[in-house]
PDB file of C-alpha atoms in Angstrom:
ATOM      1  CA  UNK U  14     107.595-236.271  52.937  1.00  0.00           C
ATOM      2  CA  UNK U  15     108.796-237.596  56.253  1.00  0.00           C
ATOM      3  CA  UNK U  16     112.220-236.077  55.637  1.00  0.00           C
ATOM      4  CA  UNK U  17     110.702-232.620  55.022  1.00  0.00           C
ATOM      5  CA  UNK U  18     108.686-232.889  58.259  1.00  0.00           C
ATOM      6  CA  UNK U  19     111.803-233.830  60.278  1.00  0.00           C
ATOM      7  CA  UNK U  20     113.735-230.902  58.738  1.00  0.00           C
ATOM      8  CA  UNK U  21     111.029-228.403  59.752  1.00  0.00           C
ATOM      9  CA  UNK U  22     110.860-229.872  63.261  1.00  0.00           C
ATOM     10  CA  UNK U  23     114.636-229.519  63.634  1.00  0.00           C
ATOM     11  CA  UNK U  24     114.612-225.860  62.481  1.00  0.00           C
ATOM     12  CA  UNK U  25     111.790-225.022  64.910  1.00  0.00           C
ATOM     13  CA  UNK U  26     113.692-226.633  67.811  1.00  0.00           C
ATOM     14  CA  UNK U  27     116.841-224.634  66.946  1.00  0.00           C
ATOM     15  CA  UNK U  28     114.852-221.371  66.853  1.00  0.00           C
ATOM     16  CA  UNK U  29     113.233-222.129  70.217  1.00  0.00           C
ATOM     17  CA  UNK U  30     116.627-222.920  71.734  1.00  0.00           C
ATOM     18  CA  UNK U  31     118.150-219.637  70.440  1.00  0.00           C
ATOM     19  CA  UNK U  32     115.169-217.632  71.721  1.00  0.00           C
ATOM     20  CA  UNK U  33     115.473-219.235  75.165  1.00  0.00           C
ATOM     21  CA  UNK U  34     119.216-218.495  75.271  1.00  0.00           C
ATOM     22  CA  UNK U  35     118.639-214.814  74.379  1.00  0.00           C
ATOM     23  CA  UNK U  36     115.924-214.408  77.039  1.00  0.00           C
ATOM     24  CA  UNK U  37     118.007-216.159  79.675  1.00  0.00           C
ATOM     25  CA  UNK U  38     121.086-214.039  78.823  1.00  0.00           C
ATOM     26  CA  UNK U  39     119.044-210.798  79.009  1.00  0.00           C
ATOM     27  CA  UNK U  40     117.656-211.850  82.369  1.00  0.00           C
ATOM     28  CA  UNK U  41     121.178-212.497  83.690  1.00  0.00           C
ATOM     29  CA  UNK U  42     122.427-209.097  82.451  1.00  0.00           C
ATOM     30  CA  UNK U  43     119.485-207.222  84.018  1.00  0.00           C
ATOM     31  CA  UNK U  44     119.905-209.013  87.327  1.00  0.00           C
ATOM     32  CA  UNK U  45     123.643-208.294  87.360  1.00  0.00           C
ATOM     33  CA  UNK U  46     123.091-204.591  86.569  1.00  0.00           C
ATOM     34  CA  UNK U  47     120.443-204.301  89.276  1.00  0.00           C
ATOM     35  CA  UNK U  48     122.726-205.935  91.804  1.00  0.00           C
ATOM     36  CA  UNK U  49     125.554-203.521  90.931  1.00  0.00           C
ATOM     37  CA  UNK U  50     123.318-200.422  91.226  1.00  0.00           C
ATOM     38  CA  UNK U  51     121.967-201.486  94.642  1.00  0.00           C
ATOM     39  CA  UNK U  52     124.213-200.319  97.566  1.00  0.00           C
ATOM     40  CA  UNK U  53     125.383-203.133  99.809  1.00  0.00           C
ATOM     41  CA  UNK U  54     124.708-202.339 103.469  1.00  0.00           C
ATOM     42  CA  UNK U  55     126.262-204.908 105.744  1.00  0.00           C
ATOM     43  CA  UNK U  56     126.063-204.487 109.497  1.00  0.00           C
ATOM     44  CA  UNK U  57     129.541-205.843 110.244  1.00  0.00           C
ATOM     45  CA  UNK U  58     131.155-203.733 107.483  1.00  0.00           C
ATOM     46  CA  UNK U  59     129.326-200.531 108.651  1.00  0.00           C
ATOM     47  CA  UNK U  60     130.445-201.197 112.192  1.00  0.00           C
ATOM     48  CA  UNK U  61     134.010-201.637 111.006  1.00  0.00           C
ATOM     49  CA  UNK U  62     133.901-198.293 109.166  1.00  0.00           C
ATOM     50  CA  UNK U  63     132.631-196.497 112.241  1.00  0.00           C
ATOM     51  CA  UNK U  64     135.412-197.936 114.359  1.00  0.00           C
ATOM     52  CA  UNK U  65     138.042-197.005 111.794  1.00  0.00           C
ATOM     53  CA  UNK U  66     136.675-193.477 111.676  1.00  0.00           C
ATOM     54  CA  UNK U  67     136.838-193.186 115.445  1.00  0.00           C
ATOM     55  CA  UNK U  68     140.591-193.874 115.389  1.00  0.00           C
ATOM     56  CA  UNK U  69     141.305-191.570 112.453  1.00  0.00           C
ATOM     57  CA  UNK U  70     143.208-188.304 112.863  1.00  0.00           C
ATOM     58  CA  UNK U  71     141.620-184.882 113.333  1.00  0.00           C
ATOM     59  CA  UNK U  72     142.457-183.940 109.745  1.00  0.00           C
ATOM     60  CA  UNK U  73     140.523-186.954 108.432  1.00  0.00           C
ATOM     61  CA  UNK U  74     137.405-186.243 110.502  1.00  0.00           C
ATOM     62  CA  UNK U  75     136.263-182.870 109.181  1.00  0.00           C
ATOM     63  CA  UNK U  76     132.609-183.861 109.085  1.00  0.00           C
ATOM     64  CA  UNK U  77     132.854-185.224 112.579  1.00  0.00           C
ATOM     65  CA  UNK U  78     134.443-181.988 113.758  1.00  0.00           C
ATOM     66  CA  UNK U  79     131.550-179.990 112.306  1.00  0.00           C
ATOM     67  CA  UNK U  80     129.007-182.101 114.152  1.00  0.00           C
ATOM     68  CA  UNK U  81     131.035-181.671 117.353  1.00  0.00           C
ATOM     69  CA  UNK U  82     130.881-177.891 116.998  1.00  0.00           C
ATOM     70  CA  UNK U  83     127.117-177.993 116.584  1.00  0.00           C
ATOM     71  CA  UNK U  84     126.578-180.115 119.687  1.00  0.00           C
ATOM     72  CA  UNK U  85     129.577-178.959 121.702  1.00  0.00           C
ATOM     73  CA  UNK U  86     127.460-177.217 124.314  1.00  0.00           C
ATOM     74  CA  UNK U  87     125.222-180.253 124.867  1.00  0.00           C
ATOM     75  CA  UNK U  88     126.075-182.526 127.818  1.00  0.00           C
ATOM     76  CA  UNK U  89     126.115-185.943 126.156  1.00  0.00           C
ATOM     77  CA  UNK U  90     128.030-189.178 125.865  1.00  0.00           C
ATOM     78  CA  UNK U  91     130.934-188.828 123.397  1.00  0.00           C
ATOM     79  CA  UNK U  92     131.335-192.574 123.033  1.00  0.00           C
ATOM     80  CA  UNK U  93     134.137-193.790 120.741  1.00  0.00           C
ATOM     81  CA  UNK U  94     134.010-190.669 118.534  1.00  0.00           C
ATOM     82  CA  UNK U  95     137.008-188.860 120.016  1.00  0.00           C
ATOM     83  CA  UNK U  96     138.317-186.342 117.490  1.00  0.00           C
ATOM     84  CA  UNK U  97     141.523-185.542 119.419  1.00  0.00           C
ATOM     85  CA  UNK U  98     144.440-187.976 119.446  1.00  0.00           C
ATOM     86  CA  UNK U  99     145.634-187.135 122.977  1.00  0.00           C
ATOM     87  CA  UNK U 100     143.158-186.028 125.663  1.00  0.00           C
ATOM     88  CA  UNK U 101     143.247-185.305 129.379  1.00  0.00           C
ATOM     89  CA  UNK U 102     141.017-187.695 131.307  1.00  0.00           C
ATOM     90  CA  UNK U 103     139.268-187.515 134.691  1.00  0.00           C
ATOM     91  CA  UNK U 104     137.681-190.596 136.235  1.00  0.00           C
ATOM     92  CA  UNK U 105     134.123-190.880 137.583  1.00  0.00           C
ATOM     93  CA  UNK U 106     135.256-189.534 140.969  1.00  0.00           C
ATOM     94  CA  UNK U 107     136.920-186.455 139.468  1.00  0.00           C
ATOM     95  CA  UNK U 108     140.488-187.739 139.850  1.00  0.00           C
ATOM     96  CA  UNK U 109     142.927-186.570 137.158  1.00  0.00           C
ATOM     97  CA  UNK U 110     144.261-189.532 135.160  1.00  0.00           C
ATOM     98  CA  UNK U 111     146.510-187.281 133.055  1.00  0.00           C
ATOM     99  CA  UNK U 112     146.941-187.259 129.279  1.00  0.00           C
ATOM    100  CA  UNK U 113     146.019-190.462 127.465  1.00  0.00           C
ATOM    101  CA  UNK U 114     145.828-191.713 123.877  1.00  0.00           C
ATOM    102  CA  UNK U 115     142.250-192.087 122.694  1.00  0.00           C
ATOM    103  CA  UNK U 116     142.754-195.804 122.014  1.00  0.00           C
ATOM    104  CA  UNK U 117     143.722-196.326 125.670  1.00  0.00           C
ATOM    105  CA  UNK U 118     140.723-194.263 126.793  1.00  0.00           C
ATOM    106  CA  UNK U 119     138.339-196.434 124.770  1.00  0.00           C
ATOM    107  CA  UNK U 120     139.863-199.581 126.259  1.00  0.00           C
ATOM    108  CA  UNK U 121     139.447-198.123 129.760  1.00  0.00           C
ATOM    109  CA  UNK U 122     135.817-197.215 129.004  1.00  0.00           C
ATOM    110  CA  UNK U 123     135.023-200.752 127.894  1.00  0.00           C
ATOM    111  CA  UNK U 124     136.890-202.356 130.785  1.00  0.00           C
ATOM    112  CA  UNK U 125     135.138-200.285 133.475  1.00  0.00           C
ATOM    113  CA  UNK U 126     131.809-199.968 131.596  1.00  0.00           C
ATOM    114  CA  UNK U 127     131.864-196.163 131.753  1.00  0.00           C
ATOM    115  CA  UNK U 128     130.948-193.382 129.329  1.00  0.00           C
ATOM    116  CA  UNK U 129     132.994-190.434 128.153  1.00  0.00           C
ATOM    117  CA  UNK U 130     131.809-186.821 128.409  1.00  0.00           C
ATOM    118  CA  UNK U 131     133.625-183.728 127.132  1.00  0.00           C
ATOM    119  CA  UNK U 132     134.345-181.211 129.907  1.00  0.00           C
ATOM    120  CA  UNK U 133     136.423-178.496 128.238  1.00  0.00           C
ATOM    121  CA  UNK U 134     137.045-178.523 124.479  1.00  0.00           C
ATOM    122  CA  UNK U 135     139.085-175.292 124.550  1.00  0.00           C
ATOM    123  CA  UNK U 136     141.698-176.691 126.955  1.00  0.00           C
ATOM    124  CA  UNK U 137     145.006-178.039 125.650  1.00  0.00           C
ATOM    125  CA  UNK U 138     144.717-180.997 125.550  1.00  0.00           C
ATOM    126  CA  UNK U 139     140.914-181.214 125.579  1.00  0.00           C
ATOM    127  CA  UNK U 140     139.447-182.413 128.877  1.00  0.00           C
ATOM    128  CA  UNK U 141     137.098-185.401 129.134  1.00  0.00           C
ATOM    129  CA  UNK U 142     135.587-187.242 132.082  1.00  0.00           C
ATOM    130  CA  UNK U 143     134.556-190.842 132.546  1.00  0.00           C
ATOM    131  CA  UNK U 144     131.068-191.067 134.032  1.00  0.00           C
ATOM    132  CA  UNK U 145     128.361-193.599 134.724  1.00  0.00           C
ATOM    133  CA  UNK U 146     124.957-193.360 133.070  1.00  0.00           C
ATOM    134  CA  UNK U 147     123.424-192.282 136.394  1.00  0.00           C
ATOM    135  CA  UNK U 148     125.974-189.476 136.779  1.00  0.00           C
ATOM    136  CA  UNK U 149     125.222-188.180 133.259  1.00  0.00           C
ATOM    137  CA  UNK U 150     121.481-188.203 133.983  1.00  0.00           C
ATOM    138  CA  UNK U 151     121.935-186.336 137.270  1.00  0.00           C
ATOM    139  CA  UNK U 152     124.179-183.729 135.630  1.00  0.00           C
ATOM    140  CA  UNK U 153     121.614-183.139 132.882  1.00  0.00           C
ATOM    141  CA  UNK U 154     118.906-182.594 135.501  1.00  0.00           C
ATOM    142  CA  UNK U 155     121.145-180.152 137.366  1.00  0.00           C
ATOM    143  CA  UNK U 156     121.894-178.163 134.198  1.00  0.00           C
ATOM    144  CA  UNK U 157     118.206-178.101 133.310  1.00  0.00           C
ATOM    145  CA  UNK U 158     117.307-176.685 136.734  1.00  0.00           C
ATOM    146  CA  UNK U 159     120.044-174.061 136.390  1.00  0.00           C
ATOM    147  CA  UNK U 160     118.644-173.070 132.995  1.00  0.00           C
ATOM    148  CA  UNK U 161     115.173-172.623 134.493  1.00  0.00           C
ATOM    149  CA  UNK U 162     116.534-170.562 137.384  1.00  0.00           C
ATOM    150  CA  UNK U 163     118.654-168.354 135.098  1.00  0.00           C
ATOM    151  CA  UNK U 164     116.840-168.102 131.742  1.00  0.00           C
ATOM    152  CA  UNK U 165     118.760-166.553 128.883  1.00  0.00           C
ATOM    153  CA  UNK U 166     117.488-163.076 128.113  1.00  0.00           C
ATOM    154  CA  UNK U 167     117.860-161.699 124.629  1.00  0.00           C
ATOM    155  CA  UNK U 168     118.351-158.049 123.715  1.00  0.00           C
ATOM    156  CA  UNK U 169     115.594-155.754 124.996  1.00  0.00           C
ATOM    157  CA  UNK U 170     113.344-154.469 122.229  1.00  0.00           C
ATOM    158  CA  UNK U 171     111.839-150.991 122.403  1.00  0.00           C
ATOM    159  CA  UNK U 172     108.398-150.336 120.940  1.00  0.00           C
ATOM    160  CA  UNK U 173     107.356-146.767 120.089  1.00  0.00           C
ATOM    161  CA  UNK U 174     103.921-145.183 120.309  1.00  0.00           C
ATOM    162  CA  UNK U 175     102.945-141.579 119.460  1.00  0.00           C
ATOM    163  CA  UNK U 176      99.554-139.937 119.834  1.00  0.00           C
ATOM    164  CA  UNK U 177      97.960-136.589 120.690  1.00  0.00           C
ATOM    165  CA  UNK U 178      96.843-135.466 124.119  1.00  0.00           C
ATOM    166  CA  UNK U 179      93.381-134.938 122.563  1.00  0.00           C
ATOM    167  CA  UNK U 180      93.005-138.713 122.173  1.00  0.00           C
ATOM    168  CA  UNK U 181      89.579-140.127 122.987  1.00  0.00           C
ATOM    169  CA  UNK U 182      89.082-142.594 125.835  1.00  0.00           C
ATOM    170  CA  UNK U 183      88.285-145.547 123.545  1.00  0.00           C
ATOM    171  CA  UNK U 184      91.444-144.970 121.485  1.00  0.00           C
ATOM    172  CA  UNK U 185      93.470-144.583 124.673  1.00  0.00           C
ATOM    173  CA  UNK U 186      92.127-147.888 126.018  1.00  0.00           C
ATOM    174  CA  UNK U 187      93.126-149.625 122.777  1.00  0.00           C
ATOM    175  CA  UNK U 188      96.665-148.211 122.880  1.00  0.00           C
ATOM    176  CA  UNK U 189      96.931-149.120 126.574  1.00  0.00           C
ATOM    177  CA  UNK U 190      96.137-152.759 125.709  1.00  0.00           C
ATOM    178  CA  UNK U 191      98.926-152.737 123.109  1.00  0.00           C
ATOM    179  CA  UNK U 192     101.333-151.349 125.722  1.00  0.00           C
ATOM    180  CA  UNK U 193     100.326-154.060 128.219  1.00  0.00           C
ATOM    181  CA  UNK U 194     100.963-156.792 125.630  1.00  0.00           C
ATOM    182  CA  UNK U 195     104.428-155.389 124.837  1.00  0.00           C
ATOM    183  CA  UNK U 196     105.327-155.110 128.518  1.00  0.00           C
ATOM    184  CA  UNK U 197     104.270-158.735 129.132  1.00  0.00           C
ATOM    185  CA  UNK U 198     106.635-159.741 126.306  1.00  0.00           C
ATOM    186  CA  UNK U 199     109.468-157.990 128.193  1.00  0.00           C
ATOM    187  CA  UNK U 200     109.666-155.057 125.747  1.00  0.00           C
ATOM    188  CA  UNK U 201     110.265-151.445 126.666  1.00  0.00           C
ATOM    189  CA  UNK U 202     107.755-148.916 125.369  1.00  0.00           C
ATOM    190  CA  UNK U 203     108.626-145.339 124.401  1.00  0.00           C
ATOM    191  CA  UNK U 204     105.499-143.177 124.493  1.00  0.00           C
ATOM    192  CA  UNK U 205     105.348-139.690 122.983  1.00  0.00           C
ATOM    193  CA  UNK U 206     102.310-137.507 123.601  1.00  0.00           C
ATOM    194  CA  UNK U 207     102.019-134.409 121.446  1.00  0.00           C
ATOM    195  CA  UNK U 208     100.271-131.414 122.948  1.00  0.00           C
ATOM    196  CA  UNK U 209      96.815-130.854 121.489  1.00  0.00           C
ATOM    197  CA  UNK U 210      95.656-127.654 119.873  1.00  0.00           C
ATOM    198  CA  UNK U 211      92.939-127.175 122.471  1.00  0.00           C
ATOM    199  CA  UNK U 212      93.675-123.901 124.299  1.00  0.00           C
ATOM    200  CA  UNK U 213      91.720-124.913 127.401  1.00  0.00           C
ATOM    201  CA  UNK U 214      93.809-128.083 127.839  1.00  0.00           C
ATOM    202  CA  UNK U 215      95.611-128.513 131.156  1.00  0.00           C
ATOM    203  CA  UNK U 216      99.391-128.285 131.095  1.00  0.00           C
ATOM    204  CA  UNK U 217      99.637-131.527 133.069  1.00  0.00           C
ATOM    205  CA  UNK U 218      97.316-133.537 130.816  1.00  0.00           C
ATOM    206  CA  UNK U 219     100.194-135.410 129.158  1.00  0.00           C
ATOM    207  CA  UNK U 220     101.618-136.499 132.527  1.00  0.00           C
ATOM    208  CA  UNK U 221      98.136-137.471 133.696  1.00  0.00           C
ATOM    209  CA  UNK U 222      97.790-139.766 130.671  1.00  0.00           C
ATOM    210  CA  UNK U 223     101.177-141.378 131.392  1.00  0.00           C
ATOM    211  CA  UNK U 224     100.174-142.117 134.993  1.00  0.00           C
ATOM    212  CA  UNK U 225      96.766-143.354 133.880  1.00  0.00           C
ATOM    213  CA  UNK U 226      98.446-145.870 131.554  1.00  0.00           C
ATOM    214  CA  UNK U 227     100.900-146.979 134.243  1.00  0.00           C
ATOM    215  CA  UNK U 228      98.124-147.508 136.815  1.00  0.00           C
ATOM    216  CA  UNK U 229      96.607-150.188 134.554  1.00  0.00           C
ATOM    217  CA  UNK U 230      99.735-152.327 135.097  1.00  0.00           C
ATOM    218  CA  UNK U 231     100.350-152.520 138.868  1.00  0.00           C
ATOM    219  CA  UNK U 232     103.193-154.865 139.730  1.00  0.00           C
ATOM    220  CA  UNK U 233     104.047-155.275 136.041  1.00  0.00           C
ATOM    221  CA  UNK U 234     105.601-152.031 134.731  1.00  0.00           C
ATOM    222  CA  UNK U 235     107.339-148.884 135.904  1.00  0.00           C
ATOM    223  CA  UNK U 236     109.043-145.812 134.447  1.00  0.00           C
ATOM    224  CA  UNK U 237     112.422-146.426 132.856  1.00  0.00           C
ATOM    225  CA  UNK U 238     112.568-142.688 132.200  1.00  0.00           C
ATOM    226  CA  UNK U 239     110.008-140.300 133.646  1.00  0.00           C
ATOM    227  CA  UNK U 240     107.989-137.869 131.486  1.00  0.00           C
ATOM    228  CA  UNK U 241     110.084-135.086 130.034  1.00  0.00           C
ATOM    229  CA  UNK U 242     109.577-132.361 127.433  1.00  0.00           C
ATOM    230  CA  UNK U 243     110.820-133.068 123.892  1.00  0.00           C
ATOM    231  CA  UNK U 244     110.537-131.434 120.464  1.00  0.00           C
ATOM    232  CA  UNK U 245     111.069-127.974 121.925  1.00  0.00           C
ATOM    233  CA  UNK U 246     108.335-128.400 124.518  1.00  0.00           C
ATOM    234  CA  UNK U 247     105.709-129.436 121.943  1.00  0.00           C
ATOM    235  CA  UNK U 248     105.503-132.991 123.289  1.00  0.00           C
ATOM    236  CA  UNK U 249     106.141-135.178 126.333  1.00  0.00           C
ATOM    237  CA  UNK U 250     108.013-138.465 126.239  1.00  0.00           C
ATOM    238  CA  UNK U 251     108.545-141.311 128.721  1.00  0.00           C
ATOM    239  CA  UNK U 252     109.736-144.931 128.596  1.00  0.00           C
ATOM    240  CA  UNK U 253     107.975-147.779 130.385  1.00  0.00           C
ATOM    241  CA  UNK U 254     109.706-151.045 131.183  1.00  0.00           C
ATOM    242  CA  UNK U 255     108.702-154.346 132.826  1.00  0.00           C
ATOM    243  CA  UNK U 256     109.578-154.847 136.476  1.00  0.00           C
ATOM    244  CA  UNK U 257     112.590-156.976 137.305  1.00  0.00           C
ATOM    245  CA  UNK U 258     112.165-160.190 139.319  1.00  0.00           C
ATOM    246  CA  UNK U 259     113.471-158.402 142.406  1.00  0.00           C
ATOM    247  CA  UNK U 260     111.028-155.510 141.951  1.00  0.00           C
ATOM    248  CA  UNK U 261     108.114-157.916 141.426  1.00  0.00           C
ATOM    249  CA  UNK U 262     109.010-159.723 144.652  1.00  0.00           C
ATOM    250  CA  UNK U 263     109.262-156.445 146.577  1.00  0.00           C
ATOM    251  CA  UNK U 264     105.886-155.306 145.197  1.00  0.00           C
ATOM    252  CA  UNK U 265     104.191-158.544 146.274  1.00  0.00           C
ATOM    253  CA  UNK U 266     105.710-158.300 149.756  1.00  0.00           C
ATOM    254  CA  UNK U 267     104.459-154.714 150.052  1.00  0.00           C
ATOM    255  CA  UNK U 268     100.971-155.772 148.993  1.00  0.00           C
ATOM    256  CA  UNK U 269     100.935-158.567 151.580  1.00  0.00           C
ATOM    257  CA  UNK U 270     102.052-156.173 154.321  1.00  0.00           C
ATOM    258  CA  UNK U 271      99.303-153.723 153.365  1.00  0.00           C
ATOM    259  CA  UNK U 272      96.709-156.505 153.448  1.00  0.00           C
ATOM    260  CA  UNK U 273      97.853-157.611 156.905  1.00  0.00           C
ATOM    261  CA  UNK U 274      97.751-154.022 158.189  1.00  0.00           C
ATOM    262  CA  UNK U 275      94.228-153.586 156.802  1.00  0.00           C
ATOM    263  CA  UNK U 276      93.072-156.815 158.472  1.00  0.00           C
ATOM    264  CA  UNK U 277      94.633-155.791 161.782  1.00  0.00           C
ATOM    265  CA  UNK U 278      92.913-152.394 161.649  1.00  0.00           C
ATOM    266  CA  UNK U 279      89.574-154.035 160.890  1.00  0.00           C
ATOM    267  CA  UNK U 280      90.031-156.412 163.837  1.00  0.00           C
ATOM    268  CA  UNK U 281      90.894-153.522 166.169  1.00  0.00           C
ATOM    269  CA  UNK U 282      87.828-151.578 165.006  1.00  0.00           C
ATOM    270  CA  UNK U 283      85.639-154.622 165.604  1.00  0.00           C
ATOM    271  CA  UNK U 284      87.033-155.023 169.120  1.00  0.00           C
ATOM    272  CA  UNK U 285      86.431-151.352 169.922  1.00  0.00           C
ATOM    273  CA  UNK U 286      82.875-151.507 168.629  1.00  0.00           C
ATOM    274  CA  UNK U 287      82.189-154.636 170.704  1.00  0.00           C
ATOM    275  CA  UNK U 288      83.528-152.942 173.844  1.00  0.00           C
ATOM    276  CA  UNK U 289      81.300-149.904 173.223  1.00  0.00           C
ATOM    277  CA  UNK U 290      78.241-152.135 172.771  1.00  0.00           C
ATOM    278  CA  UNK U 291      79.020-153.949 176.003  1.00  0.00           C
ATOM    279  CA  UNK U 292      79.315-150.637 177.898  1.00  0.00           C
ATOM    280  CA  UNK U 293      75.902-149.460 176.693  1.00  0.00           C
TER     281      UNK U 293
END
């Protein structure tokens, strides 16, 4: 009886041991697989790869070249990412240091604690300049001010509007508002007015409508082309355009002169009236 009990106890212990071994082995396999599927990101190794890429040839840095093309117009610090092997270098004072290997340029940057900025990528070899952080900041501010003073203007769009000379005043007011909005967006507006079928209509009604529209935009718009007959004399057409900066300035100066003249005339009239009152 005791022997049978010991035999069963031994078999149960063996089964437990085998089950524990299988579970432990499965756990080890899963942990190993998870560790292999997880990418290892080590700061020192990533830094090493970046440095190696910086010293690679132009043929090996195609992705880097693409990013350079995208940001080539931006004034920014190039850092160690120099795609060219030999470059022409200028120091922070603008002195030409001649052609240098990029490895020597990076050493010079680190020694003098300067930054590298691309000046002319189309030159042969490409031109770079060593600059301080303050110089880069000042140059960015200068370029920003230049951009504000000379904004880039896209192609001029021309909007077209056609209606009859019999148009009602409410409809004309609505179309005039559309024209004003287009002019403020720096668009040209081509307006065609077809002659109405009303026999009693004045021959100059189309021109009167053009001038009426233009008078709603003083100092904003003018004629790009004056009213002229089109479609065999069956319609009139003109083109309105926004004033240029120079024309806007001239208009404002004219308005100021007219205001001063009006004030001076009013003052002279007041003086004359006072003199007459004193005499009587």
